[in-house]
mmCIF file of C-alpha atoms in Angstrom:
data_model
loop_
_atom_site.group_PDB
_atom_site.id
_atom_site.type_symbol
_atom_site.label_atom_id
_atom_site.label_comp_id
_atom_site.label_asym_id
_atom_site.label_seq_id
_atom_site.Cartn_x
_atom_site.Cartn_y
_atom_site.Cartn_z
ATOM 1 C CA MET W 51 70.905 -78.256 -80.511
ATOM 2 C CA SER W 52 68.219 -79.965 -82.407
ATOM 3 C CA GLU W 53 69.768 -83.205 -83.216
ATOM 4 C CA ALA W 54 70.990 -85.631 -80.628
ATOM 5 C CA ASP W 55 74.741 -86.145 -80.665
ATOM 6 C CA ASN W 56 74.622 -89.821 -81.650
ATOM 7 C CA SER W 57 71.860 -89.340 -84.373
ATOM 8 C CA ARG W 58 72.904 -88.558 -88.023
ATOM 9 C CA PRO W 59 72.024 -84.892 -88.583
ATOM 10 C CA SER W 60 69.434 -84.120 -91.378
ATOM 11 C CA ARG W 61 70.720 -80.655 -92.031
ATOM 12 C CA ILE W 62 73.828 -79.120 -93.654
ATOM 13 C CA ALA W 63 75.494 -75.593 -93.321
ATOM 14 C CA LEU W 64 77.453 -74.586 -96.301
ATOM 15 C CA LEU W 65 79.797 -71.708 -95.759
ATOM 16 C CA GLY W 66 82.261 -70.462 -98.165
ATOM 17 C CA VAL W 67 85.716 -69.205 -97.138
ATOM 18 C CA PRO W 68 87.425 -67.438 -99.950
ATOM 19 C CA ILE W 69 90.918 -67.296 -98.545
ATOM 20 C CA GLU W 70 93.916 -67.678 -100.577
ATOM 21 C CA ILE W 71 96.538 -65.669 -98.828
ATOM 22 C CA GLY W 72 97.773 -68.666 -96.816
ATOM 23 C CA ALA W 73 98.929 -70.378 -100.064
ATOM 24 C CA ALA W 74 101.450 -69.475 -102.806
ATOM 25 C CA GLN W 75 99.173 -69.318 -105.844
ATOM 26 C CA ALA W 76 96.111 -67.018 -106.604
ATOM 27 C CA GLY W 77 92.834 -68.800 -107.284
ATOM 28 C CA PRO W 78 91.521 -70.720 -104.161
ATOM 29 C CA LEU W 79 89.319 -67.754 -103.269
ATOM 30 C CA MET W 80 87.049 -68.811 -106.320
ATOM 31 C CA GLY W 81 86.710 -72.315 -104.941
ATOM 32 C CA PRO W 82 83.594 -71.974 -102.836
ATOM 33 C CA ASP W 83 81.479 -70.329 -105.890
ATOM 34 C CA ALA W 84 82.996 -73.063 -108.203
ATOM 35 C CA LEU W 85 81.473 -75.868 -105.675
ATOM 36 C CA ARG W 86 78.178 -74.121 -105.736
ATOM 37 C CA THR W 87 78.290 -74.073 -109.746
ATOM 38 C CA ALA W 88 79.044 -77.738 -109.768
ATOM 39 C CA GLY W 89 75.895 -78.258 -107.756
ATOM 40 C CA ILE W 90 76.953 -79.064 -104.279
ATOM 41 C CA ALA W 91 73.706 -77.841 -102.683
ATOM 42 C CA ARG W 92 71.489 -79.289 -105.142
ATOM 43 C CA LEU W 93 73.147 -82.876 -104.772
ATOM 44 C CA LEU W 94 72.915 -82.730 -100.941
ATOM 45 C CA GLU W 95 69.301 -81.964 -101.116
ATOM 46 C CA GLN W 96 68.648 -84.820 -103.382
ATOM 47 C CA LEU W 97 70.125 -87.150 -100.626
ATOM 48 C CA GLY W 98 67.482 -85.865 -98.489
ATOM 49 C CA PHE W 99 69.363 -83.197 -96.546
ATOM 50 C CA SER W 100 67.931 -79.628 -95.674
ATOM 51 C CA VAL W 101 70.680 -77.329 -97.079
ATOM 52 C CA ASP W 102 71.330 -73.711 -95.661
ATOM 53 C CA ASP W 103 73.842 -71.919 -97.785
ATOM 54 C CA HIS W 104 75.342 -69.076 -95.642
ATOM 55 C CA GLY W 105 77.175 -67.432 -98.369
ATOM 56 C CA ASN W 106 80.884 -66.453 -98.199
ATOM 57 C CA LEU W 107 82.294 -65.304 -95.022
ATOM 58 C CA ALA W 108 82.822 -61.600 -95.305
ATOM 59 C CA ILE W 109 86.303 -60.574 -95.655
ATOM 60 C CA PRO W 110 87.130 -58.880 -92.202
ATOM 61 C CA ALA W 111 89.247 -55.907 -91.552
ATOM 62 C CA VAL W 112 92.865 -56.991 -90.908
ATOM 63 C CA VAL W 113 93.831 -56.649 -87.161
ATOM 64 C CA ALA W 114 97.456 -55.949 -86.232
ATOM 65 C CA ASP W 115 97.617 -56.502 -82.498
ATOM 66 C CA GLY W 116 101.042 -57.969 -81.612
ATOM 67 C CA PRO W 117 104.399 -59.066 -83.007
ATOM 68 C CA VAL W 118 104.463 -61.136 -86.376
ATOM 69 C CA PRO W 119 106.291 -64.486 -85.967
ATOM 70 C CA ALA W 120 109.203 -64.950 -88.255
ATOM 71 C CA ASN W 121 108.669 -67.261 -91.485
ATOM 72 C CA THR W 122 104.836 -66.708 -91.640
ATOM 73 C CA LYS W 123 103.598 -64.945 -94.764
ATOM 74 C CA PHE W 124 100.487 -62.650 -94.603
ATOM 75 C CA TYR W 125 100.218 -63.586 -90.806
ATOM 76 C CA ASP W 126 98.064 -60.727 -89.856
ATOM 77 C CA GLU W 127 95.533 -61.502 -92.719
ATOM 78 C CA VAL W 128 95.571 -65.240 -91.712
ATOM 79 C CA LYS W 129 95.168 -64.290 -88.096
ATOM 80 C CA THR W 130 92.124 -62.247 -88.909
ATOM 81 C CA TRP W 131 90.348 -64.826 -91.039
ATOM 82 C CA THR W 132 91.221 -67.498 -88.536
ATOM 83 C CA ARG W 133 89.366 -65.543 -85.544
ATOM 84 C CA ALA W 134 86.215 -64.875 -87.573
ATOM 85 C CA LEU W 135 85.940 -68.232 -89.044
ATOM 86 C CA SER W 136 86.541 -69.968 -85.420
ATOM 87 C CA GLU W 137 83.742 -68.101 -84.088
ATOM 88 C CA ARG W 138 81.437 -68.753 -87.075
ATOM 89 C CA ALA W 139 82.423 -72.509 -87.071
ATOM 90 C CA TYR W 140 81.482 -72.824 -83.358
ATOM 91 C CA TRP W 141 78.021 -71.493 -83.928
ATOM 92 C CA LEU W 142 77.376 -73.608 -86.839
ATOM 93 C CA ALA W 143 78.420 -76.584 -84.839
ATOM 94 C CA HIS W 144 75.821 -75.366 -82.084
ATOM 95 C CA SER W 145 73.121 -75.335 -84.735
ATOM 96 C CA GLY W 146 72.982 -79.087 -84.980
ATOM 97 C CA ALA W 147 73.815 -79.006 -88.824
ATOM 98 C CA ILE W 148 76.678 -80.409 -90.355
ATOM 99 C CA PRO W 149 79.024 -77.611 -91.360
ATOM 100 C CA ILE W 150 80.876 -77.719 -94.709
ATOM 101 C CA PHE W 151 83.389 -75.140 -95.139
ATOM 102 C CA MET W 152 84.304 -74.422 -98.747
ATOM 103 C CA GLY W 153 87.604 -73.015 -99.438
ATOM 104 C CA GLY W 154 89.828 -71.279 -100.000
ATOM 105 C CA ASP W 155 93.301 -72.396 -99.058
ATOM 106 C CA HIS W 156 94.085 -74.964 -96.183
ATOM 107 C CA SER W 157 94.939 -72.207 -93.807
ATOM 108 C CA LEU W 158 91.166 -72.027 -93.175
ATOM 109 C CA SER W 159 91.335 -75.079 -91.136
ATOM 110 C CA MET W 160 93.001 -73.290 -88.334
ATOM 111 C CA GLY W 161 89.660 -71.487 -87.943
ATOM 112 C CA SER W 162 86.963 -74.011 -88.836
ATOM 113 C CA ILE W 163 88.455 -76.832 -86.841
ATOM 114 C CA ASN W 164 89.170 -74.913 -83.940
ATOM 115 C CA GLY W 165 85.617 -73.695 -83.813
ATOM 116 C CA VAL W 166 84.283 -76.981 -84.169
ATOM 117 C CA ALA W 167 86.587 -78.697 -81.640
ATOM 118 C CA ARG W 168 85.651 -76.170 -79.132
ATOM 119 C CA TYR W 169 82.086 -77.014 -79.541
ATOM 120 C CA TRP W 170 82.723 -80.705 -79.068
ATOM 121 C CA GLN W 171 84.953 -80.187 -76.055
ATOM 122 C CA GLU W 172 82.060 -78.540 -74.597
ATOM 123 C CA LYS W 173 79.960 -81.608 -75.272
ATOM 124 C CA GLY W 174 82.580 -83.912 -73.627
ATOM 125 C CA ARG W 175 83.305 -85.909 -76.859
ATOM 126 C CA PRO W 176 86.740 -85.943 -78.505
ATOM 127 C CA LEU W 177 87.109 -84.525 -81.900
ATOM 128 C CA PHE W 178 89.193 -86.529 -84.358
ATOM 129 C CA ALA W 179 90.758 -84.958 -87.547
ATOM 130 C CA LEU W 180 91.069 -86.988 -90.811
ATOM 131 C CA TRP W 181 93.603 -85.123 -93.016
ATOM 132 C CA VAL W 182 93.110 -86.309 -96.449
ATOM 133 C CA ASP W 183 95.972 -84.493 -98.318
ATOM 134 C CA ALA W 184 99.184 -84.795 -100.348
ATOM 135 C CA HIS W 185 100.897 -82.651 -97.649
ATOM 136 C CA ALA W 186 101.182 -83.051 -93.876
ATOM 137 C CA ASP W 187 100.563 -79.440 -93.158
ATOM 138 C CA TYR W 188 102.464 -79.972 -90.018
ATOM 139 C CA ASN W 189 105.040 -77.133 -90.297
ATOM 140 C CA THR W 190 105.564 -74.516 -87.772
ATOM 141 C CA PRO W 191 107.127 -71.136 -88.157
ATOM 142 C CA ALA W 192 110.444 -72.715 -86.842
ATOM 143 C CA THR W 193 110.446 -75.829 -89.520
ATOM 144 C CA THR W 194 108.747 -74.123 -92.619
ATOM 145 C CA ILE W 195 110.714 -73.871 -95.910
ATOM 146 C CA THR W 196 108.174 -71.490 -97.574
ATOM 147 C CA GLY W 197 106.537 -69.519 -94.672
ATOM 148 C CA ASN W 198 103.251 -70.342 -96.400
ATOM 149 C CA MET W 199 100.581 -70.772 -93.598
ATOM 150 C CA HIS W 200 98.455 -73.277 -95.307
ATOM 151 C CA GLY W 201 101.293 -75.721 -94.620
ATOM 152 C CA MET W 202 100.881 -75.156 -90.866
ATOM 153 C CA SER W 203 97.347 -75.765 -90.227
ATOM 154 C CA ALA W 204 97.455 -79.375 -88.928
ATOM 155 C CA ALA W 205 100.327 -78.315 -86.540
ATOM 156 C CA PHE W 206 98.324 -75.513 -85.129
ATOM 157 C CA LEU W 207 95.107 -77.783 -84.685
ATOM 158 C CA CYS W 208 97.529 -79.892 -82.529
ATOM 159 C CA GLY W 209 98.687 -77.072 -80.268
ATOM 160 C CA GLU W 210 102.293 -76.723 -81.714
ATOM 161 C CA ASP W 211 104.238 -73.627 -80.688
ATOM 162 C CA GLY W 212 104.803 -70.602 -82.764
ATOM 163 C CA LEU W 213 101.420 -69.326 -83.603
ATOM 164 C CA ASP W 214 100.291 -68.780 -80.153
ATOM 165 C CA ASN W 215 98.440 -65.334 -80.564
ATOM 166 C CA LEU W 216 96.742 -66.595 -83.567
ATOM 167 C CA LEU W 217 93.375 -66.499 -82.019
ATOM 168 C CA GLY W 218 93.944 -63.663 -79.740
ATOM 169 C CA GLY W 219 91.452 -63.830 -76.705
ATOM 170 C CA LEU W 220 89.373 -66.669 -78.082
ATOM 171 C CA PRO W 221 89.749 -70.156 -76.799
ATOM 172 C CA ARG W 222 92.319 -72.516 -78.622
ATOM 173 C CA ALA W 223 90.633 -75.792 -78.634
ATOM 174 C CA SER W 224 93.584 -78.056 -79.689
ATOM 175 C CA ILE W 225 93.391 -81.795 -80.052
ATOM 176 C CA PRO W 226 96.316 -84.239 -79.167
ATOM 177 C CA PRO W 227 98.397 -85.496 -82.056
ATOM 178 C CA ASP W 228 96.968 -89.003 -81.520
ATOM 179 C CA GLN W 229 93.587 -87.768 -82.751
ATOM 180 C CA LEU W 230 94.990 -86.573 -85.994
ATOM 181 C CA ASP W 231 95.275 -88.911 -88.948
ATOM 182 C CA LEU W 232 96.792 -88.037 -92.266
ATOM 183 C CA ILE W 233 95.850 -90.215 -95.372
ATOM 184 C CA GLY W 234 97.337 -89.948 -98.846
ATOM 185 C CA THR W 235 100.441 -88.133 -97.825
ATOM 186 C CA ARG W 236 103.335 -87.846 -100.218
ATOM 187 C CA SER W 237 105.024 -84.449 -99.642
ATOM 188 C CA VAL W 238 106.753 -83.720 -96.323
ATOM 189 C CA ASP W 239 109.535 -81.277 -95.578
ATOM 190 C CA PRO W 240 112.539 -82.520 -93.671
ATOM 191 C CA LEU W 241 112.029 -80.826 -90.345
ATOM 192 C CA GLU W 242 108.226 -81.397 -90.698
ATOM 193 C CA ARG W 243 108.993 -85.270 -90.945
ATOM 194 C CA LYS W 244 111.142 -85.082 -87.641
ATOM 195 C CA LEU W 245 108.284 -83.412 -85.799
ATOM 196 C CA LEU W 246 105.840 -85.754 -87.031
ATOM 197 C CA ARG W 247 107.938 -88.603 -85.873
ATOM 198 C CA GLU W 248 108.373 -87.173 -82.548
ATOM 199 C CA ARG W 249 104.618 -86.617 -81.917
ATOM 200 C CA ASN W 250 103.854 -90.059 -83.338
ATOM 201 C CA VAL W 251 101.250 -88.786 -85.642
ATOM 202 C CA SER W 252 99.455 -91.589 -87.495
ATOM 203 C CA ILE W 253 100.301 -91.278 -91.301
ATOM 204 C CA ALA W 254 98.970 -93.632 -94.047
ATOM 205 C CA ASP W 255 101.156 -92.260 -96.812
ATOM 206 C CA MET W 256 100.585 -93.341 -100.478
ATOM 207 C CA ARG W 257 102.995 -96.429 -99.869
ATOM 208 C CA GLN W 258 100.768 -97.797 -97.267
ATOM 209 C CA ILE W 259 97.778 -97.278 -99.452
ATOM 210 C CA ASP W 260 99.367 -99.354 -102.194
ATOM 211 C CA GLU W 261 100.396 -101.949 -99.802
ATOM 212 C CA PHE W 262 97.277 -102.295 -97.686
ATOM 213 C CA GLY W 263 94.434 -100.360 -99.607
ATOM 214 C CA VAL W 264 92.425 -97.504 -98.744
ATOM 215 C CA ALA W 265 89.685 -99.833 -97.066
ATOM 216 C CA VAL W 266 91.817 -101.051 -94.460
ATOM 217 C CA LEU W 267 93.427 -97.748 -93.508
ATOM 218 C CA THR W 268 89.924 -95.828 -93.504
ATOM 219 C CA ARG W 269 88.538 -98.596 -91.192
ATOM 220 C CA ARG W 270 91.422 -98.161 -88.790
ATOM 221 C CA VAL W 271 90.674 -94.561 -88.345
ATOM 222 C CA ILE W 272 86.947 -95.383 -87.945
ATOM 223 C CA ASP W 273 87.661 -97.958 -85.214
ATOM 224 C CA ARG W 274 89.935 -95.567 -83.424
ATOM 225 C CA VAL W 275 87.248 -92.902 -83.196
ATOM 226 C CA LYS W 276 84.383 -95.291 -82.203
ATOM 227 C CA ALA W 277 86.619 -96.662 -79.479
ATOM 228 C CA LYS W 278 86.666 -93.274 -77.834
ATOM 229 C CA ASN W 279 83.074 -92.260 -78.515
ATOM 230 C CA GLY W 280 84.538 -89.649 -80.616
ATOM 231 C CA VAL W 281 83.304 -87.596 -83.637
ATOM 232 C CA LEU W 282 85.201 -87.008 -87.007
ATOM 233 C CA HIS W 283 86.048 -83.769 -88.881
ATOM 234 C CA VAL W 284 87.196 -84.554 -92.482
ATOM 235 C CA SER W 285 89.726 -81.983 -94.065
ATOM 236 C CA PHE W 286 89.767 -82.700 -97.816
ATOM 237 C CA ASP W 287 92.413 -81.125 -99.723
ATOM 238 C CA VAL W 288 91.687 -82.014 -103.350
ATOM 239 C CA ASP W 289 95.510 -82.449 -104.026
ATOM 240 C CA PHE W 290 94.954 -85.827 -102.523
ATOM 241 C CA LEU W 291 93.797 -87.028 -105.653
ATOM 242 C CA ASP W 292 96.223 -87.553 -108.551
ATOM 243 C CA PRO W 293 96.637 -84.391 -110.844
ATOM 244 C CA ALA W 294 95.244 -86.551 -113.771
ATOM 245 C CA VAL W 295 91.842 -86.773 -111.900
ATOM 246 C CA ALA W 296 92.138 -83.312 -110.356
ATOM 247 C CA PRO W 297 94.110 -80.642 -112.037
ATOM 248 C CA GLY W 298 92.708 -77.732 -110.562
ATOM 249 C CA VAL W 299 94.902 -77.278 -107.551
ATOM 250 C CA GLY W 300 98.004 -74.987 -107.069
ATOM 251 C CA THR W 301 100.301 -77.639 -105.323
ATOM 252 C CA THR W 302 99.892 -80.767 -107.416
ATOM 253 C CA VAL W 303 102.070 -83.870 -106.452
ATOM 254 C CA PRO W 304 102.162 -86.751 -108.986
ATOM 255 C CA GLY W 305 101.324 -90.363 -107.449
ATOM 256 C CA GLY W 306 98.026 -89.309 -105.706
ATOM 257 C CA ALA W 307 94.852 -91.310 -105.086
ATOM 258 C CA THR W 308 92.514 -92.513 -107.777
ATOM 259 C CA TYR W 309 89.057 -91.459 -108.409
ATOM 260 C CA ARG W 310 87.724 -94.820 -107.181
ATOM 261 C CA GLU W 311 90.055 -94.845 -103.942
ATOM 262 C CA ALA W 312 88.821 -91.414 -102.878
ATOM 263 C CA HIS W 313 85.281 -92.547 -103.354
ATOM 264 C CA LEU W 314 85.825 -95.660 -101.351
ATOM 265 C CA ILE W 315 87.117 -93.517 -98.512
ATOM 266 C CA MET W 316 84.221 -91.353 -98.593
ATOM 267 C CA GLU W 317 81.758 -94.157 -98.716
ATOM 268 C CA LEU W 318 83.223 -95.890 -95.845
ATOM 269 C CA LEU W 319 83.270 -92.643 -93.954
ATOM 270 C CA HIS W 320 79.616 -92.223 -94.748
ATOM 271 C CA ASP W 321 78.590 -95.645 -93.461
ATOM 272 C CA SER W 322 80.527 -94.919 -89.997
ATOM 273 C CA GLY W 323 77.984 -92.104 -89.147
ATOM 274 C CA LEU W 324 81.071 -90.374 -87.399
ATOM 275 C CA VAL W 325 81.495 -87.268 -89.706
ATOM 276 C CA ARG W 326 80.209 -84.033 -88.134
ATOM 277 C CA SER W 327 81.952 -81.607 -90.134
ATOM 278 C CA LEU W 328 83.971 -80.958 -93.398
ATOM 279 C CA ASP W 329 86.567 -78.956 -94.980
ATOM 280 C CA ILE W 330 86.951 -78.878 -98.778
ATOM 281 C CA VAL W 331 89.965 -76.922 -99.817
ATOM 282 C CA GLU W 332 92.625 -75.811 -102.301
ATOM 283 C CA LEU W 333 90.030 -75.976 -105.238
ATOM 284 C CA ASN W 334 91.719 -73.454 -107.648
ATOM 285 C CA PRO W 335 89.301 -72.906 -110.637
ATOM 286 C CA PHE W 336 91.772 -70.781 -112.202
ATOM 287 C CA LEU W 337 93.996 -73.801 -112.899
ATOM 288 C CA ASP W 338 91.029 -76.231 -113.613
ATOM 289 C CA GLU W 339 89.735 -77.798 -116.953
ATOM 290 C CA ARG W 340 86.164 -76.693 -117.770
ATOM 291 C CA GLY W 341 85.274 -77.337 -113.891
ATOM 292 C CA ARG W 342 86.406 -80.793 -113.845
ATOM 293 C CA THR W 343 88.023 -80.682 -110.333
ATOM 294 C CA ALA W 344 84.925 -78.846 -108.851
ATOM 295 C CA ARG W 345 82.716 -81.650 -110.416
ATOM 296 C CA VAL W 346 84.908 -84.204 -108.932
ATOM 297 C CA ALA W 347 84.846 -82.693 -105.582
ATOM 298 C CA VAL W 348 81.011 -82.405 -105.583
ATOM 299 C CA GLU W 349 80.905 -86.191 -106.475
ATOM 300 C CA LEU W 350 83.108 -87.060 -103.373
ATOM 301 C CA ILE W 351 81.118 -85.079 -101.135
ATOM 302 C CA GLY W 352 78.032 -86.971 -102.525
ATOM 303 C CA SER W 353 79.485 -90.187 -101.511
ATOM 304 C CA LEU W 354 80.482 -88.936 -98.058
ATOM 305 C CA PHE W 355 76.838 -88.197 -97.365
ATOM 306 C CA GLY W 356 75.318 -91.294 -98.774
ATOM 307 C CA LEU W 357 75.247 -91.335 -102.710
ATOM 308 C CA GLN W 358 75.374 -94.901 -103.921
ATOM 309 C CA ILE W 359 74.860 -96.797 -106.950
ATOM 310 C CA THR W 360 72.837 -99.753 -105.409
ATOM 311 C CA ASP W 361 71.150 -100.148 -102.030
ATOM 312 C CA ARG W 362 73.307 -102.126 -99.634
ATOM 313 C CA PRO W 363 73.665 -102.588 -96.108
ATOM 314 C CA THR W 364 75.243 -100.405 -93.642
ATOM 315 C CA PRO W 365 78.055 -100.643 -92.894
ATOM 316 C CA SER W 366 79.150 -101.801 -96.332
ATOM 317 C CA ASN W 367 81.159 -104.741 -95.236
ATOM 318 C CA ALA W 368 78.191 -106.438 -93.176
ATOM 319 C CA VAL W 369 77.392 -109.093 -95.771
ATOM 320 C CA LEU W 370 79.147 -109.892 -98.759
ATOM 321 C CA PRO W 371 76.498 -110.555 -101.534
ATOM 322 C CA GLU W 372 76.072 -113.503 -103.585
ATOM 323 C CA MET W 373 77.154 -113.289 -107.236
ATOM 324 C CA GLY W 374 74.101 -111.866 -109.135
ATOM 325 C CA GLU W 375 72.557 -110.130 -106.495
#
């Protein structure tokens, strides 16, 4: 590994993951190329990073090597993607670059985070996941209403039962539920809610955002990660944003975050220096308005990696400037 674990890496690896079978609506497979068209690599290079675009993960041949759990649509296809992506994510993390996984629906996180978590477990550092999403994605085959596997990705990450053969013989690098933080949540299924409560998963829903603001809630996550000498994976679903800001998603939920709230979260995460990997998922160009959602997503990624209007100390709350400065 070319960068020390505690230094801020200077290289970014982009990988497109054009998977959409985990979701209910076609279109997310076009997400990676929409992000490229919106200038993701160019922006990151302007911020001083060396960017290596690894293209799109090739669609692997579907493997059917065991029973299919009930209530799991396209299980064998998702399983095949998950195994291929987990291995690729593991080696990208090994390279010392920050991997950005461009989706694609949220089922890709079953592979991306597993591979990254496997790497950090070998390094002896805990991986925390910040789930920036309108949905909790903490369903299992036993709790799901739809059977869509993009709604099971966080549960799989935390080692829940029901998808035990998804990785086959590959290592399953689960994280404990207390290392998962949900923010922006506003759509949770009844049995999913019960499971989240039993696991005591930290949830900052939209009411908490309204009451306390995103700065307080984001800093709470940052403090928990720092206290354990951890690193952070951000899994960003564009439906976290209000549909008025980001219409190009298949599962819009009214009452989402504003453009400014989302940027503040990203700016605070950048200031923390903890982010070592990122998913950007559920962008559906087929439903977008002239590339608007893709541009917003790229702008938010810019804030996550250091784009700012004026020079200021880091962390951003270090000194309150005098008026006129």
